[in-house]
């Protein structure tokens, strides 16, 4: 009996859930092992592990190298809208209007692959209205779409993480540069700033901590 393996051509053909399963196995003690090679193909190609025993080892290596290539060569463009089944989901249209509840949940879930589907259910929600390139999404009501997000394309999830990380890194740099007090002030000017700017240093420190908390580990 001939075994047919459906090898994905891009990260768009791999789900977030599949990658979550793989990350649990991709630990230091498994890296470089035949077991991890087989599990990688089993998970990403939807093949029974027992059937892989009948495949030539060089073919296993070829498939694994291909899978590694599509990870290495994927683009990082943010995908604002995508469809899962009959539902179209949209990225938060205006991140500057993010609510406290959304911020807290993102802070809890981003950076943890086991919870990444929860983070994606904060960033992406069903589109309610759409006019040309503009759209609105459902009001945030907790991570009620977390199960659906487990099956979103992996590249969309990764690119959303990269976008959010870069946005907050740039926001931190720009904000801190904007709030820096010039060093060439006279003693009188410094005294006036100290007298009228009580709390500025404390507020700046708090801002640094909040924005750093949102940064995602690049590993």
Coordinates of N, CA and C in Angstrom, one line a residue:
X1 N 0.8 -1.2 0.0 CA 0.0 0.0 0.0 C 0.9 1.3 0.0
X2 N 0.6 2.2 -0.9 CA 1.4 3.4 -1.1 C 0.9 4.4 -0.1
X3 N 1.8 5.1 0.6 CA 1.4 6.1 1.6 C 1.5 7.5 0.9
X4 N 0.4 8.2 1.0 CA 0.4 9.6 0.4 C 0.5 10.6 1.5
X5 N 1.4 11.5 1.5 CA 1.6 12.5 2.5 C 1.3 13.9 1.9
X6 N 0.4 14.6 2.6 CA 0.1 15.9 2.2 C 1.0 16.9 2.9
X7 N 2.0 17.3 2.2 CA 3.0 18.3 2.8 C 2.6 19.7 2.6
X8 N 2.5 20.5 3.6 CA 2.1 21.9 3.4 C 3.1 22.7 2.6
X9 N 2.6 23.6 1.8 CA 3.5 24.5 1.0 C 3.9 25.8 1.7
X10 N 3.1 26.1 2.7 CA 3.4 27.4 3.4 C 2.8 27.3 4.8
X11 N 3.1 28.3 5.6 CA 2.5 28.3 7.0 C 1.0 28.6 6.9
X12 N 0.5 29.1 5.8 CA -0.9 29.3 5.7 C -1.7 28.0 5.7
X13 N -1.0 26.9 5.5 CA -1.6 25.5 5.5 C -1.4 24.8 6.8
X14 N -0.8 25.5 7.8 CA -0.6 24.9 9.1 C -1.4 25.7 10.1
X15 N -2.1 25.0 11.0 CA -2.9 25.7 12.0 C -2.1 26.1 13.2
X16 N -2.6 27.1 13.9 CA -2.0 27.5 15.2 C -2.0 26.3 16.1
X17 N -3.0 25.5 16.2 CA -3.1 24.4 17.1 C -2.0 23.4 16.8
X18 N -1.8 23.1 15.5 CA -0.7 22.2 15.1 C 0.6 22.6 15.7
X19 N 0.9 23.9 15.5 CA 2.2 24.4 16.0 C 2.2 24.4 17.5
X20 N 1.1 24.6 18.2 CA 1.1 24.5 19.7 C 1.5 23.1 20.1
X21 N 0.9 22.1 19.4 CA 1.3 20.7 19.7 C 2.8 20.5 19.5
X22 N 3.3 21.0 18.4 CA 4.7 20.8 18.1 C 5.6 21.5 19.2
X23 N 5.3 22.7 19.6 CA 6.2 23.4 20.5 C 6.3 22.6 21.9
X24 N 5.3 21.9 22.2 CA 5.4 21.1 23.5 C 6.4 20.0 23.4
X25 N 6.7 19.5 22.1 CA 7.7 18.5 21.9 C 9.0 19.0 21.6
X26 N 9.1 20.3 21.1 CA 10.3 20.9 20.6 C 11.1 21.4 21.8
X27 N 11.5 20.5 22.6 CA 12.3 20.9 23.8 C 13.7 20.4 23.7
X28 N 14.7 21.0 24.4 CA 16.1 20.7 24.2 C 16.4 19.2 24.1
X29 N 15.8 18.4 25.0 CA 16.1 17.0 25.0 C 15.7 16.2 23.8
X30 N 14.7 16.8 23.0 CA 14.2 16.1 21.8 C 14.9 16.7 20.5
X31 N 15.5 17.9 20.6 CA 16.0 18.5 19.4 C 17.1 17.7 18.8
X32 N 17.0 17.5 17.4 CA 17.9 16.7 16.7 C 17.6 15.2 16.7
X33 N 16.6 14.8 17.4 CA 16.3 13.4 17.5 C 15.4 12.9 16.3
X34 N 15.4 11.6 16.0 CA 14.6 11.0 15.0 C 13.1 11.2 15.5
X35 N 12.9 11.0 16.7 CA 11.5 11.2 17.3 C 10.9 12.5 16.9
X36 N 11.7 13.6 17.1 CA 11.1 14.9 16.8 C 10.9 15.1 15.3
X37 N 11.8 14.5 14.5 CA 11.5 14.6 13.0 C 10.2 13.9 12.6
X38 N 10.0 12.7 13.2 CA 8.8 12.0 12.9 C 7.5 12.8 13.4
X39 N 7.6 13.3 14.6 CA 6.5 14.0 15.2 C 6.2 15.3 14.4
X40 N 7.2 15.9 13.9 CA 7.0 17.1 13.1 C 6.2 16.8 11.8
X41 N 6.5 15.7 11.2 CA 5.8 15.3 10.0 C 4.4 14.8 10.4
X42 N 4.3 14.1 11.5 CA 3.0 13.6 11.9 C 2.0 14.7 12.1
X43 N 2.5 15.8 12.8 CA 1.7 16.9 13.2 C 1.3 17.8 12.0
X44 N 2.4 18.2 11.3 CA 2.2 19.2 10.2 C 1.6 18.6 8.9
X45 N 1.8 17.3 8.7 CA 1.3 16.6 7.5 C 0.1 15.7 7.8
X46 N -0.3 15.6 9.0 CA -1.5 14.8 9.4 C -1.3 13.4 9.0
X47 N -0.2 12.8 9.4 CA 0.1 11.4 9.1 C 0.2 10.6 10.4
X48 N -0.3 9.3 10.3 CA -0.2 8.5 11.5 C 1.3 8.1 11.7
X49 N 1.7 8.3 13.0 CA 3.1 8.0 13.3 C 3.6 6.6 12.9
X50 N 2.7 5.6 13.1 CA 3.0 4.2 12.7 C 3.3 4.1 11.2
X51 N 2.7 4.9 10.4 CA 2.9 4.8 9.0 C 4.2 5.4 8.6
X52 N 4.8 6.3 9.4 CA 6.1 6.9 9.0 C 7.2 5.9 9.1
X53 N 7.0 4.8 9.8 CA 8.0 3.8 10.0 C 8.3 3.1 8.6
X54 N 7.4 3.2 7.7 CA 7.6 2.5 6.4 C 8.3 3.4 5.4
X55 N 8.5 4.7 5.8 CA 9.1 5.7 4.8 C 10.7 5.6 4.9
X56 N 11.3 5.8 3.8 CA 12.8 5.9 3.9 C 13.3 7.1 4.6
X57 N 14.4 6.9 5.3 CA 14.8 8.0 6.2 C 15.2 9.2 5.4
X58 N 15.8 9.0 4.2 CA 16.1 10.2 3.4 C 14.9 11.0 3.0
X59 N 13.7 10.3 2.8 CA 12.5 11.0 2.5 C 12.0 11.8 3.7
X60 N 12.2 11.2 4.9 CA 11.8 11.9 6.1 C 12.6 13.2 6.2
X61 N 13.9 13.1 5.9 CA 14.8 14.3 6.0 C 14.4 15.4 5.0
X62 N 14.0 14.9 3.8 CA 13.6 15.8 2.7 C 12.4 16.6 3.1
X63 N 11.4 15.9 3.7 CA 10.1 16.6 4.1 C 10.5 17.5 5.3
X64 N 11.3 17.1 6.2 CA 11.6 18.0 7.3 C 12.3 19.2 6.9
X65 N 13.3 19.1 5.9 CA 14.0 20.3 5.4 C 13.0 21.2 4.7
X66 N 12.0 20.6 4.0 CA 11.0 21.5 3.4 C 10.2 22.3 4.4
X67 N 9.8 21.6 5.5 CA 9.0 22.2 6.6 C 9.9 23.3 7.2
X68 N 11.1 23.1 7.4 CA 12.0 24.1 8.0 C 12.1 25.3 7.1
X69 N 12.2 25.0 5.8 CA 12.3 26.1 4.8 C 11.1 27.0 4.8
X70 N 9.9 26.5 4.9 CA 8.7 27.3 4.9 C 8.6 28.2 6.2
X71 N 9.2 27.7 7.3 CA 9.3 28.5 8.5 C 10.3 29.6 8.3
X72 N 11.4 29.3 7.7 CA 12.5 30.3 7.6 C 12.1 31.4 6.5
X73 N 11.4 31.0 5.5 CA 11.1 32.0 4.4 C 9.7 32.6 4.4
X74 N 9.0 32.5 5.5 CA 7.7 33.1 5.5 C 7.8 34.6 5.6
X75 N 6.8 35.3 5.1 CA 6.8 36.8 5.2 C 6.2 37.2 6.6
X76 N 6.3 38.4 6.9 CA 5.9 38.9 8.2 C 4.8 40.0 8.1
X77 N 4.1 40.1 7.0 CA 3.1 41.1 6.8 C 1.9 40.8 7.6
X78 N 1.4 41.8 8.3 CA 0.2 41.7 9.1 C -1.0 41.4 8.2
X79 N -1.8 40.4 8.5 CA -3.0 40.0 7.8 C -4.2 40.6 8.6
X80 N -4.8 41.6 8.1 CA -5.9 42.3 8.8 C -7.2 41.5 8.8
X81 N -7.5 40.8 7.8 CA -8.7 40.0 7.7 C -8.5 38.6 7.2
X82 N -9.2 37.7 7.7 CA -9.1 36.3 7.2 C -10.4 35.6 7.5
X83 N -10.7 34.5 6.8 CA -11.9 33.7 7.0 C -11.6 32.4 7.6
X84 N -12.5 32.0 8.5 CA -12.5 30.6 9.1 C -13.9 30.1 8.9
X85 N -14.0 29.1 8.0 CA -15.4 28.7 7.7 C -16.1 29.8 7.0
X86 N -17.3 30.1 7.5 CA -18.1 31.2 6.9 C -18.0 32.5 7.6
X87 N -17.1 32.6 8.6 CA -16.9 33.8 9.4 C -15.6 34.5 9.0
X88 N -15.8 35.8 8.8 CA -14.6 36.7 8.5 C -14.2 37.4 9.8
X89 N -12.9 37.3 10.1 CA -12.3 37.9 11.3 C -11.4 39.0 11.0
X90 N -11.5 40.1 11.8 CA -10.6 41.3 11.6 C -9.8 41.6 12.8
X91 N -8.6 42.1 12.4 CA -7.6 42.6 13.5 C -8.2 43.8 14.1
X92 N -7.9 44.1 15.4 CA -8.4 45.3 16.0 C -8.1 46.5 15.1
X93 N -9.1 47.2 14.6 CA -8.9 48.3 13.7 C -8.0 49.5 14.2
X94 N -8.2 49.8 15.5 CA -7.5 51.0 16.1 C -6.9 50.5 17.4
X95 N -5.6 50.1 17.4 CA -5.0 49.6 18.6 C -4.9 50.7 19.7
X96 N -4.9 52.0 19.3 CA -4.9 53.1 20.3 C -6.1 53.2 21.1
X97 N -7.2 52.5 20.6 CA -8.5 52.5 21.3 C -8.7 51.2 22.1
X98 N -7.6 50.5 22.3 CA -7.7 49.2 23.0 C -8.3 49.4 24.4
X99 N -9.1 48.5 24.9 CA -9.7 48.7 26.2 C -8.8 48.1 27.3
X100 N -9.1 48.4 28.5 CA -8.3 47.9 29.6 C -8.4 46.3 29.7
X101 N -9.6 45.8 29.5 CA -9.8 44.4 29.5 C -9.0 43.7 28.4
X102 N -9.0 44.3 27.2 CA -8.2 43.7 26.1 C -6.7 43.7 26.5
X103 N -6.2 44.9 27.0 CA -4.8 45.0 27.4 C -4.4 43.9 28.4
X104 N -5.2 43.8 29.4 CA -4.9 42.8 30.5 C -4.8 41.4 30.0
X105 N -5.8 41.0 29.1 CA -5.8 39.7 28.5 C -4.6 39.5 27.6
X106 N -4.3 40.5 26.8 CA -3.1 40.3 25.9 C -1.8 40.2 26.8
X107 N -1.8 41.0 27.8 CA -0.6 40.9 28.7 C -0.4 39.5 29.3
X108 N -1.6 38.8 29.6 CA -1.5 37.5 30.2 C -1.2 36.4 29.2
X109 N -1.6 36.6 27.9 CA -1.6 35.5 26.9 C -0.4 35.6 25.9
X110 N -0.1 36.8 25.5 CA 1.0 36.9 24.5 C 2.3 36.4 25.0
X111 N 3.1 35.7 24.2 CA 4.3 35.2 24.7 C 4.3 33.8 25.2
X112 N 3.1 33.2 25.4 CA 2.9 31.9 25.9 C 2.2 31.1 24.7
X113 N 2.9 30.2 24.1 CA 2.3 29.5 22.9 C 1.1 28.6 23.4
X114 N 1.1 28.1 24.6 CA -0.1 27.4 25.0 C -1.3 28.2 25.1
X115 N -1.2 29.5 25.2 CA -2.3 30.5 25.4 C -2.5 31.4 24.1
X116 N -1.7 31.1 23.1 CA -1.7 32.0 21.9 C -3.1 32.1 21.3
X117 N -3.8 31.0 21.3 CA -5.2 31.1 20.7 C -6.1 32.1 21.5
X118 N -5.8 32.2 22.8 CA -6.6 33.2 23.6 C -6.1 34.6 23.2
X119 N -4.8 34.8 23.0 CA -4.4 36.1 22.6 C -4.9 36.5 21.2
X120 N -5.0 35.5 20.3 CA -5.5 35.8 19.0 C -7.0 36.1 19.0
X121 N -7.7 35.6 20.0 CA -9.2 35.9 20.1 C -9.4 37.3 20.7
X122 N -8.3 37.9 21.2 CA -8.4 39.3 21.6 C -8.1 40.2 20.4
X123 N -7.1 39.8 19.6 CA -6.7 40.6 18.5 C -7.6 40.5 17.3
X124 N -8.2 39.3 17.1 CA -9.1 39.1 16.0 C -10.5 38.7 16.4
X125 N -11.5 39.4 15.9 CA -12.9 39.1 16.2 C -13.7 39.2 15.0
X126 N -14.9 38.6 15.0 CA -15.8 38.7 13.7 C -16.1 40.1 13.3
X127 N -16.0 40.3 12.0 CA -16.3 41.6 11.4 C -17.8 41.8 11.4
X128 N -18.3 42.9 11.9 CA -19.7 43.2 11.9 C -20.2 44.1 10.8
X129 N -19.4 45.1 10.4 CA -19.7 45.9 9.3 C -18.4 46.2 8.4
X130 N -18.6 46.4 7.2 CA -17.4 46.5 6.3 C -17.8 47.5 5.1
X131 N -17.0 48.5 4.9 CA -17.2 49.5 3.8 C -15.8 49.6 3.1
X132 N -15.7 49.1 2.0 CA -14.5 49.1 1.2 C -13.4 48.5 2.1
X133 N -12.3 49.3 2.4 CA -11.2 48.7 3.2 C -11.4 48.9 4.7
X134 N -12.5 49.6 5.1 CA -12.7 49.9 6.5 C -13.7 48.8 7.0
X135 N -13.5 48.5 8.3 CA -14.4 47.5 8.9 C -14.5 47.7 10.4
X136 N -15.5 47.2 11.0 CA -15.6 47.1 12.5 C -15.8 45.7 12.9
X137 N -15.3 45.4 14.1 CA -15.4 44.1 14.7 C -16.2 44.1 15.9
X138 N -16.6 42.9 16.4 CA -17.4 42.8 17.6 C -16.7 43.4 18.8
X139 N -17.6 44.0 19.7 CA -17.0 44.5 20.9 C -16.4 43.4 21.7
X140 N -15.4 43.7 22.5 CA -14.7 42.6 23.2 C -15.6 42.1 24.4
X141 N -15.7 40.8 24.4 CA -16.5 40.2 25.5 C -15.8 38.9 25.9
X142 N -14.5 39.1 26.3 CA -13.7 37.9 26.7 C -13.2 37.1 25.5
X143 N -12.5 36.1 25.8 CA -11.9 35.3 24.7 C -12.8 34.2 24.3
X144 N -14.0 34.6 23.9 CA -15.0 33.6 23.5 C -14.8 32.9 22.2
X145 N -13.9 33.4 21.4 CA -13.5 32.8 20.1 C -12.2 32.1 20.1
X146 N -11.8 31.7 21.4 CA -10.5 31.1 21.5 C -10.4 29.7 20.8
X147 N -11.5 29.0 20.8 CA -11.4 27.7 20.2 C -11.3 27.8 18.7
X148 N -12.1 28.8 18.1 CA -12.0 29.0 16.7 C -10.6 29.4 16.3
X149 N -9.9 30.2 17.1 CA -8.6 30.7 16.8 C -7.5 29.6 16.8
X150 N -7.8 28.5 17.5 CA -6.9 27.4 17.4 C -6.6 26.9 16.0
X151 N -7.6 27.1 15.1 CA -7.5 26.6 13.8 C -7.2 27.7 12.8
X152 N -6.8 28.9 13.2 CA -6.4 29.9 12.3 C -5.1 29.6 11.7
X153 N -4.8 30.1 10.5 CA -3.5 29.8 9.9 C -2.3 30.3 10.7
X154 N -1.3 29.5 10.8 CA -0.2 29.9 11.7 C 0.5 31.2 11.3
X155 N 0.7 31.4 10.0 CA 1.4 32.6 9.5 C 0.7 33.9 10.0
X156 N -0.7 33.8 10.0 CA -1.4 35.0 10.5 C -1.2 35.3 12.0
X157 N -1.1 34.2 12.7 CA -0.9 34.3 14.2 C 0.5 34.9 14.4
X158 N 1.5 34.3 13.8 CA 2.9 34.7 14.0 C 3.1 36.2 13.5
X159 N 2.5 36.6 12.4 CA 2.6 37.9 11.9 C 2.0 38.9 12.8
X160 N 0.8 38.6 13.4 CA 0.2 39.4 14.4 C 1.1 39.7 15.6
X161 N 1.7 38.6 16.0 CA 2.6 38.7 17.2 C 3.8 39.6 16.8
X162 N 4.4 39.5 15.6 CA 5.5 40.3 15.2 C 5.1 41.7 15.1
X163 N 3.9 42.0 14.5 CA 3.4 43.3 14.4 C 3.2 44.0 15.7
X164 N 2.6 43.3 16.6 CA 2.3 43.8 18.0 C 3.6 44.1 18.7
X165 N 4.5 43.2 18.6 CA 5.8 43.4 19.3 C 6.5 44.6 18.8
X166 N 6.6 44.7 17.4 CA 7.3 45.9 16.8 C 6.6 47.2 17.1
X167 N 5.3 47.1 17.1 CA 4.5 48.4 17.4 C 4.8 48.9 18.8
X168 N 4.8 48.0 19.8 CA 5.1 48.4 21.1 C 6.5 48.8 21.4
X169 N 7.4 48.1 20.7 CA 8.8 48.5 20.8 C 9.0 49.9 20.3
X170 N 8.5 50.2 19.1 CA 8.6 51.5 18.5 C 7.9 52.5 19.3
X171 N 6.7 52.2 19.9 CA 6.0 53.1 20.7 C 6.8 53.5 22.0
X172 N 7.4 52.5 22.5 CA 8.2 52.7 23.7 C 9.4 53.7 23.4
X173 N 10.1 53.4 22.3 CA 11.2 54.3 21.9 C 10.8 55.7 21.6
X174 N 9.7 55.8 20.8 CA 9.2 57.2 20.5 C 8.7 57.9 21.7
X175 N 8.0 57.3 22.6 CA 7.4 57.9 23.7 C 8.5 58.4 24.7
X176 N 9.5 57.5 24.9 CA 10.5 57.9 25.8 C 11.4 59.0 25.3
X177 N 11.6 59.0 24.0 CA 12.4 60.1 23.4 C 11.6 61.4 23.5
X178 N 10.3 61.3 23.3 CA 9.4 62.5 23.4 C 9.4 63.1 24.8
X179 N 9.4 62.2 25.8 CA 9.3 62.7 27.2 C 10.6 63.1 27.8
X180 N 11.7 62.8 27.2 CA 13.0 63.1 27.8 C 13.1 64.6 28.0
X181 N 13.6 65.0 29.2 CA 13.8 66.4 29.5 C 15.2 66.8 29.0
X182 N 15.3 67.9 28.3 CA 16.6 68.3 27.7 C 17.6 68.5 28.8
X183 N 18.9 68.2 28.5 CA 19.9 68.2 29.5 C 20.6 69.6 29.6
X184 N 20.3 70.5 28.7 CA 21.0 71.8 28.7 C 20.2 72.9 29.3
X185 N 19.3 72.6 30.2 CA 18.5 73.6 30.9 C 19.3 74.3 32.0
X186 N 18.9 75.6 32.2 CA 19.6 76.3 33.3 C 19.0 75.8 34.6
X187 N 19.7 76.1 35.7 CA 19.3 75.7 37.0 C 17.9 76.3 37.3
X188 N 17.6 77.5 36.9 CA 16.3 78.1 37.1 C 15.2 77.3 36.4
X189 N 15.5 76.9 35.1 CA 14.5 76.2 34.3 C 14.2 74.8 35.0
X190 N 15.3 74.2 35.4 CA 15.2 72.9 36.1 C 14.3 73.0 37.4
X191 N 14.5 74.1 38.1 CA 13.8 74.3 39.3 C 12.3 74.5 39.0
X192 N 12.0 75.2 37.9 CA 10.6 75.4 37.5 C 10.0 74.1 37.1
X193 N 10.7 73.3 36.4 CA 10.2 72.0 35.9 C 10.0 71.1 37.1
X194 N 10.9 71.1 38.1 CA 10.7 70.2 39.3 C 9.5 70.6 40.1
X195 N 9.3 72.0 40.1 CA 8.2 72.5 40.9 C 6.8 72.2 40.3
X196 N 6.8 72.3 38.9 CA 5.5 72.1 38.2 C 5.3 70.7 37.6
X197 N 6.3 69.9 37.7 CA 6.3 68.6 37.1 C 6.4 67.5 38.0
X198 N 5.8 67.6 39.2 CA 5.9 66.6 40.2 C 5.2 65.3 39.7
X199 N 5.9 64.2 39.8 CA 5.3 63.0 39.3 C 5.8 62.6 37.9
X200 N 6.4 63.5 37.2 CA 6.8 63.2 35.8 C 7.7 62.0 35.8
X201 N 8.7 61.9 36.6 CA 9.7 60.8 36.6 C 9.0 59.5 37.0
X202 N 8.0 59.5 38.0 CA 7.3 58.3 38.3 C 6.4 57.9 37.2
X203 N 5.8 58.8 36.5 CA 4.9 58.5 35.4 C 5.7 57.9 34.2
X204 N 6.9 58.4 34.0 CA 7.7 57.9 32.9 C 8.1 56.5 33.2
X205 N 8.5 56.2 34.5 CA 8.9 54.9 34.9 C 7.7 53.9 34.7
X206 N 6.5 54.3 35.1 CA 5.3 53.5 35.0 C 5.1 53.2 33.5
X207 N 5.2 54.2 32.7 CA 5.0 54.0 31.2 C 6.0 53.0 30.7
X208 N 7.2 53.1 31.1 CA 8.2 52.1 30.6 C 7.8 50.7 31.0
X209 N 7.4 50.5 32.3 CA 7.1 49.2 32.7 C 5.9 48.6 32.0
X210 N 4.8 49.5 31.8 CA 3.6 49.0 31.1 C 4.0 48.5 29.7
X211 N 4.7 49.4 28.9 CA 5.1 49.0 27.5 C 6.0 47.8 27.5
X212 N 6.9 47.7 28.4 CA 7.8 46.6 28.4 C 7.0 45.3 28.7
X213 N 6.0 45.4 29.5 CA 5.2 44.2 29.8 C 4.5 43.7 28.6
X214 N 4.2 44.6 27.6 CA 3.5 44.1 26.4 C 4.5 43.5 25.4
X215 N 5.8 43.7 25.5 CA 6.7 43.2 24.5 C 6.7 41.7 24.6
X216 N 6.8 41.0 23.4 CA 6.7 39.6 23.3 C 8.1 39.1 23.1
X217 N 8.4 37.9 23.8 CA 9.7 37.3 23.6 C 9.9 36.9 22.2
X218 N 11.0 37.2 21.6 CA 11.3 36.9 20.2 C 11.7 35.5 19.9
X219 N 11.9 34.8 21.0 CA 12.2 33.4 20.8 C 11.1 32.5 20.3

